[in-house]
Amino acid sequence: MAEVMGRAAPNRRGFLKGGAGLLAMTIMPSGLIVGQAWSQMPQATKPETFATLVQMSRDTYPHAMIEDKYYAVAVDILDQAARASKGDLAMLEDGVAKLNDAARTKHETDYAAVVSDDDRTAILKEMESDPFFQKVRSNLVVGLYNQKELWPMFGYEGASADKGGYIERGFDDIDWL
């Protein structure tokens, strides 16, 4: 940290670390969504829709060790698809509207504002067969788990073909069986 007049000067990282606890999620007037650990500018979906999709993604594939910014990267793939297809955009906007309607019926608030993880999960379970839910869920399989930064958190070392395969690189080192 730099010093100014004998005192530690504030820097961006320190400011963000201190301020992030106060800010859960804010949608700025420009449409920029600022959350605890991520910021993303949706191009096709409404900012509220994007933020709800991030929460839905976390509820669909919950991992406490993964920051919201990785879920936002996965949701951005949906946003990109919505830029190319009005049908995809309508599916996302309408799906989030249905999600919010279900949350308002049961909890008198939008989905992303429902406090309990269990309550949000129950809402999602009721939508499991909906094409909207299936679209988001299937996108997350690739959009979330194909981020190389996350692989070490799951113990995945990546592709092995270019390193000679797994036979000599831990194929049989599984110790939990």
Short mmCIF file of C-alpha atoms in Angstrom, two decimals:
data_model
loop_
_atom_site.label_atom_id
_atom_site.label_comp_id
_atom_site.label_asym_id
_atom_site.label_seq_id
_atom_site.Cartn_x
_atom_site.Cartn_y
_atom_site.Cartn_z
CA MET A 1 0.00 0.00 0.00
CA ALA A 2 1.35 3.42 -0.92
CA GLU A 3 2.05 6.00 1.74
CA VAL A 4 0.97 9.61 1.54
CA MET A 5 2.30 12.04 4.16
CA GLY A 6 3.36 9.16 6.43
CA ARG A 7 -0.03 7.44 6.31
CA ALA A 8 -1.26 4.53 4.26
CA ALA A 9 -3.13 5.87 1.27
CA PRO A 10 -6.42 4.20 0.47
CA ASN A 11 -6.43 2.15 -2.68
CA ARG A 12 -9.19 0.74 -4.85
CA ARG A 13 -8.86 -2.82 -3.52
CA GLY A 14 -9.06 -1.69 0.11
CA PHE A 15 -12.01 0.53 -0.63
CA LEU A 16 -13.86 -2.27 -2.40
CA LYS A 17 -13.11 -4.76 0.37
CA GLY A 18 -14.45 -2.39 3.01
CA GLY A 19 -17.43 -1.19 1.03
CA ALA A 20 -18.54 -4.54 -0.35
CA GLY A 21 -19.95 -5.63 2.99
CA LEU A 22 -22.32 -2.68 2.95
CA LEU A 23 -23.42 -3.24 -0.61
CA ALA A 24 -25.27 -6.44 -1.40
CA MET A 25 -26.37 -5.57 -4.90
CA THR A 26 -27.15 -2.28 -6.56
CA ILE A 27 -28.37 -1.50 -10.04
CA MET A 28 -26.82 1.79 -11.04
CA PRO A 29 -28.74 4.32 -13.18
CA SER A 30 -26.55 3.37 -16.17
CA GLY A 31 -27.66 -0.26 -15.88
CA LEU A 32 -24.36 -1.46 -14.42
CA ILE A 33 -25.02 -4.09 -11.81
CA VAL A 34 -22.65 -3.88 -8.89
CA GLY A 35 -22.64 -6.74 -6.41
CA GLN A 36 -20.53 -8.03 -3.58
CA ALA A 37 -17.79 -9.43 -5.78
CA TRP A 38 -18.72 -8.63 -9.36
CA SER A 39 -19.92 -6.02 -11.74
CA GLN A 40 -21.39 -6.69 -15.12
CA MET A 41 -23.13 -4.62 -17.76
CA PRO A 42 -25.97 -6.62 -19.32
CA GLN A 43 -26.42 -5.88 -23.01
CA ALA A 44 -29.76 -7.53 -23.77
CA THR A 45 -31.57 -8.32 -20.54
CA LYS A 46 -32.76 -5.75 -18.04
CA PRO A 47 -30.31 -5.21 -15.17
CA GLU A 48 -32.89 -6.59 -12.72
CA THR A 49 -33.27 -9.71 -14.85
CA PHE A 50 -29.51 -10.21 -14.98
CA ALA A 51 -29.21 -9.85 -11.19
CA THR A 52 -32.06 -12.32 -10.64
CA LEU A 53 -30.42 -14.80 -13.02
CA VAL A 54 -27.20 -14.58 -11.02
CA GLN A 55 -29.11 -15.39 -7.81
CA MET A 56 -31.00 -18.18 -9.58
CA SER A 57 -27.69 -19.59 -10.81
CA ARG A 58 -26.23 -19.61 -7.32
CA ASP A 59 -29.37 -21.34 -6.03
CA THR A 60 -29.32 -23.92 -8.84
CA TYR A 61 -25.65 -24.84 -8.40
CA PRO A 62 -24.74 -23.63 -4.90
CA HIS A 63 -21.06 -23.52 -4.03
CA ALA A 64 -20.13 -21.39 -1.02
CA MET A 65 -16.50 -21.20 -2.16
CA ILE A 66 -17.40 -19.64 -5.52
CA GLU A 67 -17.80 -15.88 -5.75
CA ASP A 68 -20.77 -14.33 -7.52
CA LYS A 69 -18.53 -13.00 -10.29
CA TYR A 70 -18.19 -16.54 -11.68
CA TYR A 71 -21.95 -16.96 -11.73
CA ALA A 72 -22.20 -13.57 -13.49
CA VAL A 73 -19.81 -14.81 -16.19
CA ALA A 74 -22.12 -17.79 -16.77
CA VAL A 75 -25.20 -15.55 -16.90
CA ASP A 76 -23.43 -13.27 -19.36
CA ILE A 77 -23.46 -16.19 -21.81
CA LEU A 78 -27.26 -16.17 -21.59
CA ASP A 79 -27.25 -12.40 -22.08
CA GLN A 80 -25.08 -12.78 -25.19
CA ALA A 81 -27.50 -15.36 -26.60
CA ALA A 82 -30.38 -12.97 -25.88
CA ARG A 83 -28.61 -10.30 -27.94
CA ALA A 84 -28.68 -12.63 -30.93
CA SER A 85 -32.19 -14.00 -30.45
CA LYS A 86 -35.36 -12.16 -29.55
CA GLY A 87 -36.84 -15.54 -28.59
CA ASP A 88 -34.07 -16.12 -26.03
CA LEU A 89 -34.51 -12.59 -24.70
CA ALA A 90 -38.25 -13.10 -24.30
CA MET A 91 -37.70 -16.46 -22.59
CA LEU A 92 -35.31 -14.92 -20.04
CA GLU A 93 -37.42 -11.84 -19.33
CA ASP A 94 -40.67 -13.84 -19.12
CA GLY A 95 -39.03 -16.57 -17.05
CA VAL A 96 -37.70 -14.10 -14.50
CA ALA A 97 -41.13 -12.44 -14.41
CA LYS A 98 -42.70 -15.85 -13.59
CA LEU A 99 -40.02 -16.45 -10.97
CA ASN A 100 -40.78 -13.07 -9.38
CA ASP A 101 -44.54 -13.70 -9.53
CA ALA A 102 -44.08 -17.03 -7.70
CA ALA A 103 -41.90 -15.33 -5.08
CA ARG A 104 -44.37 -12.49 -4.59
CA THR A 105 -47.24 -14.96 -4.17
CA LYS A 106 -45.41 -16.89 -1.45
CA HIS A 107 -43.12 -14.28 0.13
CA GLU A 108 -44.44 -10.87 -0.99
CA THR A 109 -41.12 -9.92 -2.58
CA ASP A 110 -39.14 -10.55 -5.77
CA TYR A 111 -37.18 -13.78 -6.07
CA ALA A 112 -33.74 -12.23 -5.51
CA ALA A 113 -34.98 -10.57 -2.30
CA VAL A 114 -36.29 -13.79 -0.71
CA VAL A 115 -34.03 -14.23 2.30
CA SER A 116 -34.08 -17.98 2.80
CA ASP A 117 -32.09 -20.24 0.47
CA ASP A 118 -34.61 -23.00 1.15
CA ASP A 119 -37.52 -20.77 0.13
CA ARG A 120 -35.82 -19.79 -3.15
CA THR A 121 -34.95 -23.44 -3.82
CA ALA A 122 -38.59 -24.45 -3.28
CA ILE A 123 -39.65 -21.88 -5.88
CA LEU A 124 -37.12 -23.28 -8.35
CA LYS A 125 -38.24 -26.87 -7.71
CA GLU A 126 -41.75 -25.88 -8.80
CA MET A 127 -40.30 -24.55 -12.08
CA GLU A 128 -38.03 -27.52 -12.88
CA SER A 129 -39.95 -28.60 -15.97
CA ASP A 130 -40.25 -25.05 -17.35
CA PRO A 131 -38.15 -24.50 -20.52
CA PHE A 132 -36.80 -21.29 -18.94
CA PHE A 133 -35.43 -23.19 -15.94
CA GLN A 134 -33.96 -25.90 -18.18
CA LYS A 135 -32.28 -23.27 -20.38
CA VAL A 136 -30.62 -21.57 -17.40
CA ARG A 137 -29.67 -24.87 -15.75
CA SER A 138 -28.13 -26.34 -18.89
CA ASN A 139 -26.24 -23.12 -19.61
CA LEU A 140 -24.69 -23.27 -16.14
CA VAL A 141 -23.23 -26.72 -16.69
CA VAL A 142 -20.92 -25.27 -19.32
CA GLY A 143 -20.96 -21.58 -18.39
CA LEU A 144 -19.98 -22.14 -14.78
CA TYR A 145 -17.92 -25.32 -14.77
CA ASN A 146 -15.92 -24.51 -17.90
CA GLN A 147 -14.23 -21.53 -16.25
CA LYS A 148 -10.59 -22.56 -15.84
CA GLU A 149 -10.18 -20.36 -12.75
CA LEU A 150 -12.66 -22.61 -10.93
CA TRP A 151 -11.12 -25.95 -11.85
CA PRO A 152 -8.63 -26.06 -8.94
CA MET A 153 -11.50 -25.48 -6.48
CA PHE A 154 -13.08 -28.71 -7.70
CA GLY A 155 -9.82 -30.64 -7.91
CA TYR A 156 -9.92 -30.83 -11.70
CA GLU A 157 -6.50 -30.49 -13.31
CA GLY A 158 -7.79 -29.92 -16.80
CA ALA A 159 -7.28 -31.89 -19.98
CA SER A 160 -4.68 -34.65 -19.83
CA ALA A 161 -4.19 -35.72 -23.44
CA ASP A 162 -1.47 -33.14 -24.05
CA LYS A 163 0.34 -34.38 -20.92
CA GLY A 164 0.28 -38.07 -21.82
CA GLY A 165 -3.07 -38.99 -20.27
CA TYR A 166 -4.06 -39.92 -16.73
CA ILE A 167 -2.48 -43.38 -16.45
CA GLU A 168 0.84 -42.00 -15.17
CA ARG A 169 -0.66 -38.85 -13.66
CA GLY A 170 -2.84 -39.98 -10.78
CA PHE A 171 -5.35 -42.27 -12.48
CA ASP A 172 -5.43 -44.59 -9.47
CA ASP A 173 -4.64 -42.20 -6.63
CA ILE A 174 -8.25 -41.98 -5.51
CA ASP A 175 -8.23 -42.62 -1.77
CA TRP A 176 -11.83 -42.10 -0.79
CA LEU A 177 -13.19 -45.36 -2.26
#
